[in-house]
Coordinates of C-alpha atoms and ligand atoms in Angstrom, one line a residue:
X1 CA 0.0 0.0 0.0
X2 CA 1.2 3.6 -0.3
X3 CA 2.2 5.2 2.5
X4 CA -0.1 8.6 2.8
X5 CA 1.1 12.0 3.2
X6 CA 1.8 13.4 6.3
X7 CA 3.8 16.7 7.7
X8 CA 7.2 17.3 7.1
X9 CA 7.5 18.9 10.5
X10 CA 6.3 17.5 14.2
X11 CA 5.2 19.6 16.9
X12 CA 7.8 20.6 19.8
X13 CA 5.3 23.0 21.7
X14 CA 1.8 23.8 21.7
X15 CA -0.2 27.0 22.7
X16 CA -3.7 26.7 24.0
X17 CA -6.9 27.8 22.5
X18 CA -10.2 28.0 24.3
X19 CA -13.4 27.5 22.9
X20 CA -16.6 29.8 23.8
X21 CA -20.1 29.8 24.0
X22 CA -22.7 31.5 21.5
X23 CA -24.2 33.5 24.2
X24 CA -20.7 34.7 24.5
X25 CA -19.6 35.2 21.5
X26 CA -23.1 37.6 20.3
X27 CA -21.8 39.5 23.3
X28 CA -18.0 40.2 22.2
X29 CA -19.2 40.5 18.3
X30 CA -21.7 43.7 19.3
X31 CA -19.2 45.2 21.3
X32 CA -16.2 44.9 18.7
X33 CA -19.7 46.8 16.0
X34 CA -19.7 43.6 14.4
X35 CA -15.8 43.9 12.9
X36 CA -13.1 41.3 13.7
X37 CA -10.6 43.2 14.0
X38 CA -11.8 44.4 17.3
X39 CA -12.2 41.1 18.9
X40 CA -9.8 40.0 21.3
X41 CA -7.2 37.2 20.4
X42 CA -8.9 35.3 23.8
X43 CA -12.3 35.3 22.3
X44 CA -11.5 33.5 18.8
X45 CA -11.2 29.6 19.0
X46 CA -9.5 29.1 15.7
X47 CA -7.8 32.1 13.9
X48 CA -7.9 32.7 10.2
X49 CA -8.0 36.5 9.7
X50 CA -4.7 36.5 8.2
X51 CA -1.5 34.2 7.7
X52 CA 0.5 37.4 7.8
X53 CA 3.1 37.0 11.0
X54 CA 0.9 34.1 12.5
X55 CA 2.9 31.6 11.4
X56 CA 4.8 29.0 14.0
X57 CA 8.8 29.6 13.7
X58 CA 10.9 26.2 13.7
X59 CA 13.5 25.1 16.4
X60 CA 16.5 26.2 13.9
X61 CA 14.5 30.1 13.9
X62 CA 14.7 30.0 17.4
X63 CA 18.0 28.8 18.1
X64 CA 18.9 31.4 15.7
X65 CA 18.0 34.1 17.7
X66 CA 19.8 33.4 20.5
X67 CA 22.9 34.7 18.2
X68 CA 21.4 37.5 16.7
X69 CA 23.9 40.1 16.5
X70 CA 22.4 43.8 18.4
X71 CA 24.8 46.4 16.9
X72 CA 23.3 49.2 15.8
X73 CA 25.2 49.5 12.3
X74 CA 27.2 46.5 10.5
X75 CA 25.3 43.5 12.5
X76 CA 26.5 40.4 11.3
X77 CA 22.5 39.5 11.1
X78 CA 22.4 41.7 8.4
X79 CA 24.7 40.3 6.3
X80 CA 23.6 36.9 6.7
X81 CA 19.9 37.9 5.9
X82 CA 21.3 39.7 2.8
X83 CA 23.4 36.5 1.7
X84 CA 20.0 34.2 1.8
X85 CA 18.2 37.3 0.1
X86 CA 20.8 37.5 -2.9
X87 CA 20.9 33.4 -3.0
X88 CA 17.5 33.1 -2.8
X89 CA 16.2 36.3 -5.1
X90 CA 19.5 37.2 -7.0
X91 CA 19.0 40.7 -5.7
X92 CA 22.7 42.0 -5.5
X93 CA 21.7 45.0 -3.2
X94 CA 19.1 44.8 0.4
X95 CA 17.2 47.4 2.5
X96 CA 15.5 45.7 5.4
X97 CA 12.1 47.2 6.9
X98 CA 9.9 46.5 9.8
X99 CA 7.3 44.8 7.6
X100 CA 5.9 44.7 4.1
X101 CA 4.1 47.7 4.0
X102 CA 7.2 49.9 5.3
X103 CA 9.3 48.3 2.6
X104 CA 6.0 50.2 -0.1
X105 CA 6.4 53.3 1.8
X106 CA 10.1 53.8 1.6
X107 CA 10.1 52.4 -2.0
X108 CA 7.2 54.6 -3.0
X109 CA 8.8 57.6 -1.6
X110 CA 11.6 57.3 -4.2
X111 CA 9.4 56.3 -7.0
X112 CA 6.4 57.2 -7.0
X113 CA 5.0 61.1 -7.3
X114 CA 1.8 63.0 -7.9
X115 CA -0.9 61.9 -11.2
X116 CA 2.1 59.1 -11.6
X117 CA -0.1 55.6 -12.7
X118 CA 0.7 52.3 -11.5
X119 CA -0.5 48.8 -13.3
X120 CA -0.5 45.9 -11.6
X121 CA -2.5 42.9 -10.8
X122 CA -5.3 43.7 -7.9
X123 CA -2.6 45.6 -5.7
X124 CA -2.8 44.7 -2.0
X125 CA -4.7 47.2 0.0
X126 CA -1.6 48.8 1.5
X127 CA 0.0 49.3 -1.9
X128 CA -3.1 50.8 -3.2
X129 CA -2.5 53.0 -0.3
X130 CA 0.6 54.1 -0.6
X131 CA 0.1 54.9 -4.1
X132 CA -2.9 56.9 -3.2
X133 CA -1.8 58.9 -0.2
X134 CA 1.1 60.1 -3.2
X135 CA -2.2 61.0 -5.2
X136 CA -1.0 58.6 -8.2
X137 CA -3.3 56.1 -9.2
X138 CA -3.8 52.5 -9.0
X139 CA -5.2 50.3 -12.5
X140 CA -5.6 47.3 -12.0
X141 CA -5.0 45.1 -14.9
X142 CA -6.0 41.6 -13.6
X143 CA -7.1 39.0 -15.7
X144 CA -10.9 38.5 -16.1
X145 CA -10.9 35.1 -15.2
X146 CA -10.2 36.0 -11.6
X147 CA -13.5 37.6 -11.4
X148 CA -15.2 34.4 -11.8
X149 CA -15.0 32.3 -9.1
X150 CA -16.6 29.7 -11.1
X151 CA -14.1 29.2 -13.7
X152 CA -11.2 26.9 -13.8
X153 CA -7.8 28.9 -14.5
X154 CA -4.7 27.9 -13.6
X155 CA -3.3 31.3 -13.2
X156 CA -6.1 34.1 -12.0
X157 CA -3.3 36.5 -10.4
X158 CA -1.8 36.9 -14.2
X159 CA -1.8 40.5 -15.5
X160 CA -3.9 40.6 -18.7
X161 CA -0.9 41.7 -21.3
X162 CA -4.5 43.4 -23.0
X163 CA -5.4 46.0 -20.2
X164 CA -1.3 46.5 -19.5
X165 CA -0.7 47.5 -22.7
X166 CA -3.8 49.6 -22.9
X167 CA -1.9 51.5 -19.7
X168 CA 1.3 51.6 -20.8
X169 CA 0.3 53.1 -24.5
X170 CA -1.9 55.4 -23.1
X171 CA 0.9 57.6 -20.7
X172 CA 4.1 58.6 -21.3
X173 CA 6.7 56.1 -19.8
X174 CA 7.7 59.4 -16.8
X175 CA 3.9 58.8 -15.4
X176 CA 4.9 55.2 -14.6
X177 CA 7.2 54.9 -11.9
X178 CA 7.1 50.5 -12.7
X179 CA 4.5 48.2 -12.8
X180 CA 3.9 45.7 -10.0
X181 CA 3.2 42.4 -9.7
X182 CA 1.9 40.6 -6.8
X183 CA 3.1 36.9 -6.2
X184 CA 0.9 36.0 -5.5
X185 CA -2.0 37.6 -6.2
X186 CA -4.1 37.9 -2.7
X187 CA -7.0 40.0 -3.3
X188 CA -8.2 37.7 -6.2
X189 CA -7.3 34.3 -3.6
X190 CA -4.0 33.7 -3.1
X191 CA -3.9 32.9 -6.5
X192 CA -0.5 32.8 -9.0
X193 CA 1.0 34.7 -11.9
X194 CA 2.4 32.4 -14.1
X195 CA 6.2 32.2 -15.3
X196 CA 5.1 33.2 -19.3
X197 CA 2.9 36.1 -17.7
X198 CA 5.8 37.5 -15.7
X199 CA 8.3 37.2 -18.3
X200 CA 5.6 38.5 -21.1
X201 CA 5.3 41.4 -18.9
X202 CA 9.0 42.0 -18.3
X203 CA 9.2 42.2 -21.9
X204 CA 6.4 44.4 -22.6
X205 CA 7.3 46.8 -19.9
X206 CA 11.0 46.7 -21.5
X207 CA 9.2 48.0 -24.8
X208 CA 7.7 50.9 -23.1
X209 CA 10.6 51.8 -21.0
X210 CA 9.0 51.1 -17.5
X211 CA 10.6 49.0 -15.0
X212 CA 8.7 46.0 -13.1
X213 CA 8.6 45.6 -9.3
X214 CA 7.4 42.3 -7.4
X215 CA 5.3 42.5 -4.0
X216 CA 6.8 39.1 -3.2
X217 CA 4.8 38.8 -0.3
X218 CA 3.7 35.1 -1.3
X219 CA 6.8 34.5 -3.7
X220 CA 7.0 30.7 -2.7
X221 CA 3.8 29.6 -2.8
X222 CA 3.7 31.1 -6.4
X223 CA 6.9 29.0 -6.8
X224 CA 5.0 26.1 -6.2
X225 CA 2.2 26.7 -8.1
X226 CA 4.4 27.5 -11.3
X227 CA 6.0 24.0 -10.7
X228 CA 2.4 22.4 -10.3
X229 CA 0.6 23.8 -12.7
X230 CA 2.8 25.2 -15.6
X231 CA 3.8 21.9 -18.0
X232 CA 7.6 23.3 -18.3
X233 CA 8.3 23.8 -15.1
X234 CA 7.6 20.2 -13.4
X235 CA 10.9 19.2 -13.2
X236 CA 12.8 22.1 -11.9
X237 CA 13.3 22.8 -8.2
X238 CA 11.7 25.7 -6.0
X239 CA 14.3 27.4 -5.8
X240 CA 15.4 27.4 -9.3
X241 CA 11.7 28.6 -10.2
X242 CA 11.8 31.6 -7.5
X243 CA 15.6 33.0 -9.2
X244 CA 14.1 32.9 -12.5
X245 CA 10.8 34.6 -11.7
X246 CA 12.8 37.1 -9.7
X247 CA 15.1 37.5 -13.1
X248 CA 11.5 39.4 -14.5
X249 CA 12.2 42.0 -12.2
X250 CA 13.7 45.3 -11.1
X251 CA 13.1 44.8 -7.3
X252 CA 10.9 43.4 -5.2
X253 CA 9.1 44.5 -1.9
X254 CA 8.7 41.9 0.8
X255 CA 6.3 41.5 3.6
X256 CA 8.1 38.6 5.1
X257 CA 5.3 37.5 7.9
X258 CA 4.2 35.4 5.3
X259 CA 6.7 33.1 3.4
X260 CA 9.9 34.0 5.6
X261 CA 7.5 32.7 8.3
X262 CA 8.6 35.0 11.0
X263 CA 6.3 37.1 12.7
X264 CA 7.4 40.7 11.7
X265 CA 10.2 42.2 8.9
X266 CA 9.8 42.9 6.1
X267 CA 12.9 44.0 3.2
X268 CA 13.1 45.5 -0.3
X269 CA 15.9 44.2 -2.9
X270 CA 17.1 45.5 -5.7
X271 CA 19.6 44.9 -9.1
X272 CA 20.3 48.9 -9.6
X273 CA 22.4 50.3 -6.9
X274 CA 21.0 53.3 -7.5
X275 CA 17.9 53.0 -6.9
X276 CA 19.6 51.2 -2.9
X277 CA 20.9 54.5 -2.7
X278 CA 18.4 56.7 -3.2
X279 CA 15.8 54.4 -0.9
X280 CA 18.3 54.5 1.7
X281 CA 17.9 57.7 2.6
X282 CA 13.9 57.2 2.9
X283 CA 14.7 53.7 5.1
X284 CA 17.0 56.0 7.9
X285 CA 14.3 58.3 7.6
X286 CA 11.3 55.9 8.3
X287 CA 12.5 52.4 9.6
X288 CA 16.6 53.0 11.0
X289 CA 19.3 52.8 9.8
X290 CA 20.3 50.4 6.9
X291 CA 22.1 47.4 8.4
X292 CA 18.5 46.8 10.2
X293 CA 15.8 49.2 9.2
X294 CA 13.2 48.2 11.8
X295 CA 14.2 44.9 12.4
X296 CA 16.6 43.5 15.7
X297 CA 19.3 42.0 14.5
X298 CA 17.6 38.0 16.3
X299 CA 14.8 38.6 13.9
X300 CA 17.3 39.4 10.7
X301 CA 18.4 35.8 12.1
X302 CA 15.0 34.3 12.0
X303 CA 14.1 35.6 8.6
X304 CA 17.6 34.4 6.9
X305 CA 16.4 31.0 8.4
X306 CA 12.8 31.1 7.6
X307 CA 13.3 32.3 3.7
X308 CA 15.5 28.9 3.2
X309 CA 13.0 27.0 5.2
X310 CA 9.7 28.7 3.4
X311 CA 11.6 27.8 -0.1
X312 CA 11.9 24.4 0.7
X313 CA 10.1 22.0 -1.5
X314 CA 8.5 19.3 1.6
X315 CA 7.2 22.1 3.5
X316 CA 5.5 23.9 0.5
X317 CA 3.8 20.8 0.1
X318 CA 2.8 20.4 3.4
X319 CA 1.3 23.6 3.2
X320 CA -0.6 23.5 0.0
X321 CA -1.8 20.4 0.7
X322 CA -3.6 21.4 3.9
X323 CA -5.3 24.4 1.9
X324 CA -6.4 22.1 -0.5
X325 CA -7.7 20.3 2.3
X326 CA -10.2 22.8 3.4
X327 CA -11.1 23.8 0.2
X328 CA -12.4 20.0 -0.4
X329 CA -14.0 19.9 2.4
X330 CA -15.9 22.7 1.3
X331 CA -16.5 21.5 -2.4
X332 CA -17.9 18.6 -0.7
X333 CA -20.3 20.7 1.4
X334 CA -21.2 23.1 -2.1
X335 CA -19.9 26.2 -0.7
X336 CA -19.5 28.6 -3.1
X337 CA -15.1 29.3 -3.7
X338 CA -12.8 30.4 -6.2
X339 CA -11.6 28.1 -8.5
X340 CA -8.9 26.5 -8.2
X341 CA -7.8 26.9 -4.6
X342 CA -4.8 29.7 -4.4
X343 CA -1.6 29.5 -2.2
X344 CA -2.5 30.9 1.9
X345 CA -6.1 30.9 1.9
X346 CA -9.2 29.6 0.4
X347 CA -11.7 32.3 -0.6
X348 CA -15.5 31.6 -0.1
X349 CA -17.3 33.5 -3.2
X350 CA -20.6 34.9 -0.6
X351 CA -22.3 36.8 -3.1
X352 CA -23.2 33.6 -4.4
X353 CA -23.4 31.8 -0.7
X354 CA -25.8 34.6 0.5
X355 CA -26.9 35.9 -3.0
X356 CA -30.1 37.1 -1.7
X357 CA -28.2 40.4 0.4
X358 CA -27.7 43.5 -1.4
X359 CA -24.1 44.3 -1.8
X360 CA -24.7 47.8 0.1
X361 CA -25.2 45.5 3.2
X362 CA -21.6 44.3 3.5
X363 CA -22.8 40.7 1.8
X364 CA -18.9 39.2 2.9
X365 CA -18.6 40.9 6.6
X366 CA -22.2 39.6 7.5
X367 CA -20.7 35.7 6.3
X368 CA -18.0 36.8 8.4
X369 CA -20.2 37.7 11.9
X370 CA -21.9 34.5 11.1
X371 CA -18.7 32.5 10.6
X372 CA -17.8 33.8 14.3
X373 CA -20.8 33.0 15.8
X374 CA -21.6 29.6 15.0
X375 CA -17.9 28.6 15.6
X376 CA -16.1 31.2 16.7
X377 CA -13.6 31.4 13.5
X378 CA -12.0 34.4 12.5
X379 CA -12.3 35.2 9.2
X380 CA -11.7 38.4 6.7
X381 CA -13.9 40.2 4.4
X382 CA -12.3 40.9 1.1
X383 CA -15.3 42.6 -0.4
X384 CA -16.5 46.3 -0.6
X385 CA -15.6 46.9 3.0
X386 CA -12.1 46.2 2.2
X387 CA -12.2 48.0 -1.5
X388 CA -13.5 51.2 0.4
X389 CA -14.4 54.0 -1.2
X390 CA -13.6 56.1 -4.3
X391 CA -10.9 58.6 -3.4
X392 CA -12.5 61.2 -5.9
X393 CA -16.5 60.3 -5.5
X394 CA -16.4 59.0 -1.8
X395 CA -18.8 56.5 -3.2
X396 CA -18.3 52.9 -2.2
X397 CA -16.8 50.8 -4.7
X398 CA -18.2 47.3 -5.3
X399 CA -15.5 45.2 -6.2
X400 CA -15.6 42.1 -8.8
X401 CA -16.4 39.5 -6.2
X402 CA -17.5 39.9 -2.3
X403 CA -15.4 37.5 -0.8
X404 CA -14.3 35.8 2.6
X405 CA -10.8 34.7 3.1
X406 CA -9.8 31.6 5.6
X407 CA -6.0 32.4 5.3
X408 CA -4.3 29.7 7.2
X409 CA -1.3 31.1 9.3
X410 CA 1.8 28.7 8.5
X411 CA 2.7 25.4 10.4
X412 CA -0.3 26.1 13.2
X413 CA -3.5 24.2 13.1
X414 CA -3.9 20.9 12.2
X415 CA -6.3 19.1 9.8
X416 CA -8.6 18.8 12.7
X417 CA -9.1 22.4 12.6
X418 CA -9.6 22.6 9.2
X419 CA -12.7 20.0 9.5
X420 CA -14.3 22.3 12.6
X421 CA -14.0 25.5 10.1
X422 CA -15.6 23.4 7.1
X423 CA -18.4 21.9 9.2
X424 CA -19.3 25.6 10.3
X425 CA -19.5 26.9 7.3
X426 CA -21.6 24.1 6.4
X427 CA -24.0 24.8 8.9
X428 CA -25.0 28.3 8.2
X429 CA -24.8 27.3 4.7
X430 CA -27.8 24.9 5.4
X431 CA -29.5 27.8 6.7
X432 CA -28.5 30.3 4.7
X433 CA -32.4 31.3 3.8
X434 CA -32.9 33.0 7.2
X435 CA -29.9 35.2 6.8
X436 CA -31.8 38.1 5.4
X437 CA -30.2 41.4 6.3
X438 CA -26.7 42.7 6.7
X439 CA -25.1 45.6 8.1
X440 CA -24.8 49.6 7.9
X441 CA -21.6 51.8 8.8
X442 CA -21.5 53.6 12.1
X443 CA -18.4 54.8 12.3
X444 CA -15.4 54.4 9.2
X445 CA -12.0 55.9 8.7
X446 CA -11.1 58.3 5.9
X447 CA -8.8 55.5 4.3
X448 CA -8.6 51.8 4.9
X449 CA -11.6 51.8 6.8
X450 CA -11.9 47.8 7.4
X451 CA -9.5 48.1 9.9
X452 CA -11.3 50.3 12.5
X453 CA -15.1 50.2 11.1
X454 CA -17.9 50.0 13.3
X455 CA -21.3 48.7 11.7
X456 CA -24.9 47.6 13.1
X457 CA -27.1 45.4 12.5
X458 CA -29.8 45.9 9.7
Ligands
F0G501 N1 1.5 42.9 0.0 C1 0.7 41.8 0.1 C2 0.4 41.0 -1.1 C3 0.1 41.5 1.3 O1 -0.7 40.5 1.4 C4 0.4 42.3 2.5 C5 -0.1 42.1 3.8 C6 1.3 43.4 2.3 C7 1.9 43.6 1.0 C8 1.7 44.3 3.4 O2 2.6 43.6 4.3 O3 1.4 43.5 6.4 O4 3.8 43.2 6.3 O5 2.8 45.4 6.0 N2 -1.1 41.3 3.9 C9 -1.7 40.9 5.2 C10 -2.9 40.0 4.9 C11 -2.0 42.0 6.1 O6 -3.6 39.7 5.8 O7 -3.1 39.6 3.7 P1 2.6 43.9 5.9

């Protein structure tokens, strides 16, 4: 018989997680007005509202810790996280940050200025962020296919080389700072831009004159999907597949709470010293100074250690595998989800699980509140709460899909969990008839409202 799969890890300490009663859980829910965010880490059972910086660091991150090097400039930490970034990305020159979204700000502030236009592939809220507080815009130049949750693609975080070109023909090469690409792709679910697509896009951005960034965020997972799911690219190893896709670049930002599997940093890379120089004076400015921008020189150690470990080939599948896992589960059960699974989450379509709620009542967040209720799971809303409002109209703006992300934090929960967050779901799906209002905005910030929003009940 064949032996089945199982983890390529085992489990040297545990945490505990408490479970709670409905009665309770109503309670907490109305006083956090009904968003997540404001619940208490004590009153969720099992955690998915993000797998950024929730991950569960190995022995070999930890024992690398206890020699991380403290000195303010010249830390040895630093130069052994920027050997593993050069190996790993082929990036000759390093800039760490605190986390992903510092490594956009200091970035941005070299690159990007005002009425400047960005294309990329459904930029991350915080990237849409930073290139709207610089009042440049965003276009988002996804494919199609992404938008339909229903529809088999291998690739749904490609950049449609249609709607790029229609950008990059339409303003003169000074308005565009670079076009970014997001590996992978998380506001359409996690899912991957394929090896052709990045190198058809390096080469039409080469024609136009623009460079090409990566937000590398999810850079192994794509790796893994490029090997899975694109014919040429079976036989060749991880790592091979991440230096090639990083050869499509100019530099890349990096949140690494996700695949360095530590719990904060973040870095930028780059091939042109110049643009290192210029960046660094934006990286004293904002993070410190430039042998550890943010980051103690233990958690440089960490990081160098996690980005081998997240690159490596048996714990990619371990990982993958267990999303897959929930997202049969919930095949099984007919819930509504995009198609095919992505890399760090599955993403429950709930426009078409509660299709009978108008989109103006927050159709994702009110799957959310239930979600927490009938199990207390923490989920996300990546819908119109998340896609906020126009910057110019202050109207809201609908996106493509309402959806609900289960990201799965790295090398936490076991299957087990998986099944209690399928059989939930399941449940209000059976009763999804009686879910017949959402919710209304109390309270909302000027920009990136999902955060701190306050809603009632309809
Ligand atoms: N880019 C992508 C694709 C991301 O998913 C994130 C964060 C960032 C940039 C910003 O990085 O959080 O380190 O500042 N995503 C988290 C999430 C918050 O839940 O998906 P950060």
């Amino acid at each position: 018989m064949e032996l089945p799969f199982a983890e390529s890890y085992k489990i040297k300490m545990v945490e505990a997680i408490r479970k709670s009663t409905r009665e309770e859980r109503e309670k907490w829910i109305r006083e956090a007005g009904y968003n997540v965010f404001n619940l208490t880490s004590a009153q969720v059972y099992i955690d998915l509202l993000t797998d950024s910086g929730t991950g569960a660091m190995s022995d070999r991150q930890w024992s690398a810790m206890m020699v991380g090097d403290e000195s303010y400039a010249g830390a040895s930490s630093y130069y052994k996280l920027k050997d593993v970034v050069r190996d790993i990305t082929g990036f000759e020159w390093f800039l760490p940050t605190h986390q992903g979204r510092a490594a956009e700000n200091v970035l941005f502030s070299t690159l990007v200025r005002e009425g400047d236009i960005v294309p990329g592939n459904s930029h991350f809220d915080t990237t849409k962020g930073h290139i709207e507080f610089r009042k440049a815009t965003a276009a988002d130049c996804t494919v199609d296919a992404a938008e339909d949750t229903t529809l088999d693609h291998p690739f749904k975080g490609n950049i449609d080389l249609l709607k790029l070109e229609d950008v990059l023909s339409s303003y003169p090469a000074e308005r565009i700072p670079f076009v970014i690409v997001t590996v992978t792709c998380n506001s359409s679910g996690g899912q991957p831009v394929s090896m052709d697509n990045l190198r058809a896009v390096r080469e039409m951005a080469n024609r136009y004159g623009v460079p090409v960034i990566f937000d590398a965020a999810r850079f192994a997972e794509n790796a893994w999907f490029i090997k899975e799911r694109e014919k040429l690219y079976s036989d060749k190893s991880i790592k091979e597949i991440v230096r090639e896709m990083f050869s499509y670049a100019d530099a890349m930002t990096m949140s690494s709470k996700k695949d360095g599997i530590v719990n904060m940093g973040g870095f930028i890379a780059f091939r042109k010293e110049e643009w290192f120089r210029e960046a660094s004076v934006y990286n004293i400015l904002f993070e410190g100074f430039i042998t550890y921008g943010g980051m103690s020189g233990r958690d440089m150690n960490a990081l160098a250690q996690g980005l081998v470990e997240g690159t490596d080939y048996e714990y990619l599948r371990t990982r993958i595998r267990q999303i897959e896992y929930l997202d049969g589960l919930l095949r099984q059960y007919n819930i509504p989800v995009q198609t095919p699974v992505g890399g760090h989450a599955v993403f429950v379509d709930a426009g078409r699980f509660l299709p009978h709620l108008p989109r103006e009542e927050f159709v994702g967040q009110a799957l959310v509140v239930e979600l927490y209720l009938e199990a207390g799971v923490r989920a996300t809303e990546i819908g119109t709460l998340l896609a906020d409002r126009d910057p110019e109209t202050r109207e809201n703006r609908y996106p493509a899909v309402e959806f609900v992300r289960l990201a799965v934090p790295r090398r936490v929960y076991t299957n087990n969990h998986m099944d209690v967050v399928a059989a939930a779901l399941k449940n209000i799906y059976d009763r999804r008839d009686e879910i017949r209002r959402g919710y209304r905005i109390v309270k909302e910030a000027p920009i990136m409202r999902h955060f701190t929003v306050e809603l009632e009940k309809i």
